[in-house]
PDB file of C-alpha atoms in Angstrom:
ATOM      1  CA  MET A   6      17.967  13.454 -46.996  1.00 46.00           C
ATOM      2  CA  GLU A   7      17.904  12.576 -43.317  1.00 49.00           C
ATOM      3  CA  SER A   8      21.668  12.675 -43.117  1.00 48.00           C
ATOM      4  CA  GLU A   9      21.445  16.324 -44.172  1.00 49.00           C
ATOM      5  CA  MET A  10      19.187  17.054 -41.183  1.00 51.00           C
ATOM      6  CA  GLY A  11      21.946  16.460 -38.695  1.00 50.00           C
ATOM      7  CA  GLY A  12      21.365  12.767 -37.928  1.00 50.00           C
ATOM      8  CA  GLN A  13      17.843  13.028 -36.555  1.00 52.00           C
ATOM      9  CA  SER A  14      15.992   9.764 -35.966  1.00 53.00           C
ATOM     10  CA  GLU A  15      13.732   8.269 -38.620  1.00 61.00           C
ATOM     11  CA  ASN A  16      10.568   8.805 -36.573  1.00 65.00           C
ATOM     12  CA  PRO A  17      10.283  12.331 -35.090  1.00 62.00           C
ATOM     13  CA  ASP A  18       7.394  11.150 -32.882  1.00 68.00           C
ATOM     14  CA  GLU A  19       9.792   9.105 -30.724  1.00 72.00           C
ATOM     15  CA  ASN A  20      10.848  12.259 -28.878  1.00 79.00           C
ATOM     16  CA  ASP A  21       7.312  13.578 -28.382  1.00 82.00           C
ATOM     17  CA  PRO A  22       6.276  13.162 -24.705  1.00 85.00           C
ATOM     18  CA  LEU A  23       2.606  12.849 -25.657  1.00 85.00           C
ATOM     19  CA  VAL A  24       3.329   9.964 -28.025  1.00 84.00           C
ATOM     20  CA  ARG A  25       5.476   8.218 -25.397  1.00 86.00           C
ATOM     21  CA  ALA A  26       2.713   8.633 -22.773  1.00 87.00           C
ATOM     22  CA  ALA A  27       0.113   7.231 -25.184  1.00 87.00           C
ATOM     23  CA  ARG A  28       2.327   4.231 -25.901  1.00 88.00           C
ATOM     24  CA  ARG A  29       2.847   3.603 -22.172  1.00 89.00           C
ATOM     25  CA  GLY A  30      -0.935   3.819 -21.622  1.00 88.00           C
ATOM     26  CA  ALA A  31      -1.620   1.389 -24.448  1.00 88.00           C
ATOM     27  CA  GLU A  32       0.971  -1.021 -23.019  1.00 88.00           C
ATOM     28  CA  ARG A  33      -0.663  -0.800 -19.555  1.00 85.00           C
ATOM     29  CA  ASP A  34      -4.071  -1.493 -21.105  1.00 83.00           C
ATOM     30  CA  ARG A  35      -2.689  -4.485 -22.984  1.00 85.00           C
ATOM     31  CA  ARG A  36      -1.122  -5.934 -19.826  1.00 80.00           C
ATOM     32  CA  GLY A  37      -4.311  -5.291 -17.847  1.00 73.00           C
ATOM     33  CA  ALA A  38      -6.388  -7.152 -20.410  1.00 74.00           C
ATOM     34  CA  ALA A  39      -3.954 -10.080 -20.331  1.00 73.00           C
ATOM     35  CA  GLU A  40      -4.122 -10.424 -16.523  1.00 72.00           C
ATOM     36  CA  SER A  41      -7.300 -11.915 -15.101  1.00 72.00           C
ATOM     37  CA  GLU A  42      -9.369 -10.122 -12.459  1.00 76.00           C
ATOM     38  CA  PRO A  43      -9.286 -11.769  -8.985  1.00 74.00           C
ATOM     39  CA  SER A  44     -12.457 -13.587  -7.932  1.00 79.00           C
ATOM     40  CA  VAL A  45     -14.929 -12.205  -5.402  1.00 83.00           C
ATOM     41  CA  ILE A  46     -13.802 -14.803  -2.849  1.00 87.00           C
ATOM     42  CA  ARG A  47     -10.200 -13.689  -3.234  1.00 82.00           C
ATOM     43  CA  ARG A  48     -11.181 -10.018  -2.796  1.00 83.00           C
ATOM     44  CA  LEU A  49     -13.175 -10.860   0.349  1.00 85.00           C
ATOM     45  CA  GLY A  50     -10.178 -12.768   1.672  1.00 86.00           C
ATOM     46  CA  GLN A  51      -7.951  -9.758   1.057  1.00 86.00           C
ATOM     47  CA  ILE A  52     -10.409  -7.504   2.913  1.00 88.00           C
ATOM     48  CA  GLY A  53     -10.426  -9.937   5.839  1.00 90.00           C
ATOM     49  CA  VAL A  54      -6.646 -10.058   5.984  1.00 90.00           C
ATOM     50  CA  LEU A  55      -6.518  -6.271   5.777  1.00 91.00           C
ATOM     51  CA  GLY A  56      -8.867  -6.010   8.757  1.00 92.00           C
ATOM     52  CA  TRP A  57      -6.761  -8.356  10.855  1.00 95.00           C
ATOM     53  CA  VAL A  58      -3.578  -6.504   9.890  1.00 95.00           C
ATOM     54  CA  ILE A  59      -5.070  -3.377  11.501  1.00 96.00           C
ATOM     55  CA  VAL A  60      -6.916  -4.994  14.424  1.00 96.00           C
ATOM     56  CA  THR A  61      -4.145  -7.272  15.704  1.00 97.00           C
ATOM     57  CA  PRO A  62      -1.549  -4.593  16.607  1.00 97.00           C
ATOM     58  CA  THR A  63      -4.320  -2.382  18.010  1.00 97.00           C
ATOM     59  CA  LEU A  64      -5.556  -5.109  20.353  1.00 97.00           C
ATOM     60  CA  LEU A  65      -2.000  -6.030  21.258  1.00 97.00           C
ATOM     61  CA  GLY A  66      -1.397  -2.405  22.260  1.00 97.00           C
ATOM     62  CA  VAL A  67      -4.551  -2.425  24.420  1.00 97.00           C
ATOM     63  CA  PHE A  68      -3.626  -5.673  26.171  1.00 97.00           C
ATOM     64  CA  ILE A  69      -0.045  -4.582  26.872  1.00 97.00           C
ATOM     65  CA  GLY A  70      -1.285  -1.166  28.009  1.00 97.00           C
ATOM     66  CA  ARG A  71      -3.835  -2.658  30.410  1.00 97.00           C
ATOM     67  CA  TRP A  72      -1.188  -4.997  31.794  1.00 97.00           C
ATOM     68  CA  LEU A  73       1.227  -2.095  32.365  1.00 96.00           C
ATOM     69  CA  ASP A  74      -1.565   0.007  33.912  1.00 96.00           C
ATOM     70  CA  ARG A  75      -2.310  -2.791  36.392  1.00 96.00           C
ATOM     71  CA  LEU A  76       1.375  -3.105  37.266  1.00 96.00           C
ATOM     72  CA  THR A  77       1.821   0.629  37.809  1.00 96.00           C
ATOM     73  CA  HIS A  78      -1.648   1.196  39.352  1.00 95.00           C
ATOM     74  CA  SER A  79      -2.519   3.852  36.780  1.00 93.00           C
ATOM     75  CA  GLN A  80      -5.818   4.191  34.947  1.00 89.00           C
ATOM     76  CA  LEU A  81      -5.128   4.796  31.260  1.00 90.00           C
ATOM     77  CA  PHE A  82      -1.576   6.066  31.339  1.00 95.00           C
ATOM     78  CA  TRP A  83      -0.243   3.182  29.231  1.00 96.00           C
ATOM     79  CA  THR A  84      -3.399   1.914  27.519  1.00 96.00           C
ATOM     80  CA  ALA A  85      -4.276   5.063  25.589  1.00 96.00           C
ATOM     81  CA  PRO A  86      -0.879   5.693  23.973  1.00 97.00           C
ATOM     82  CA  LEU A  87      -0.262   2.005  23.241  1.00 97.00           C
ATOM     83  CA  LEU A  88      -3.699   1.778  21.656  1.00 97.00           C
ATOM     84  CA  LEU A  89      -2.830   4.671  19.336  1.00 97.00           C
ATOM     85  CA  ILE A  90       0.638   3.294  18.599  1.00 98.00           C
ATOM     86  CA  GLY A  91      -0.842  -0.138  17.820  1.00 97.00           C
ATOM     87  CA  PHE A  92      -3.461   1.403  15.540  1.00 98.00           C
ATOM     88  CA  ALA A  93      -0.849   3.514  13.734  1.00 98.00           C
ATOM     89  CA  LEU A  94       1.367   0.454  13.300  1.00 97.00           C
ATOM     90  CA  GLY A  95      -1.587  -1.536  11.949  1.00 97.00           C
ATOM     91  CA  VAL A  96      -2.566   1.169   9.450  1.00 96.00           C
ATOM     92  CA  TRP A  97       1.050   1.513   8.321  1.00 97.00           C
ATOM     93  CA  SER A  98       1.329  -2.268   7.879  1.00 95.00           C
ATOM     94  CA  ALA A  99      -1.932  -2.341   5.934  1.00 94.00           C
ATOM     95  CA  TRP A 100      -0.742   0.509   3.721  1.00 94.00           C
ATOM     96  CA  LYS A 101       2.485  -1.353   2.941  1.00 93.00           C
ATOM     97  CA  TRP A 102       0.573  -4.596   2.276  1.00 90.00           C
ATOM     98  CA  VAL A 103      -1.859  -2.896  -0.126  1.00 87.00           C
ATOM     99  CA  GLU A 104       0.989  -1.062  -1.829  1.00 86.00           C
ATOM    100  CA  LYS A 105       2.803  -4.364  -2.413  1.00 83.00           C
ATOM    101  CA  ALA A 106      -0.294  -6.253  -3.642  1.00 70.00           C
TER     102      ALA A 106
END
């Protein structure tokens, strides 16, 4: 009888987007249950690394800015923008690190 229906698949639910989304959700749940949750120590370590990923470029920008300000005898001409650039670079790096993890 199915051959009379123009060659449709055996299971009409295969083309239903709601059924496909439910299957994907069930598969995600199954994989999540199979993978173990990281320990508290590991999470604290990740938070520490994340902090240093932001702080290091920010401090580097401040130190380079202060050095350039001393060389050029300016007050905050180099420090302020390099501080902001270092902070932006640190946040971007942290975002990429979290996205990858």
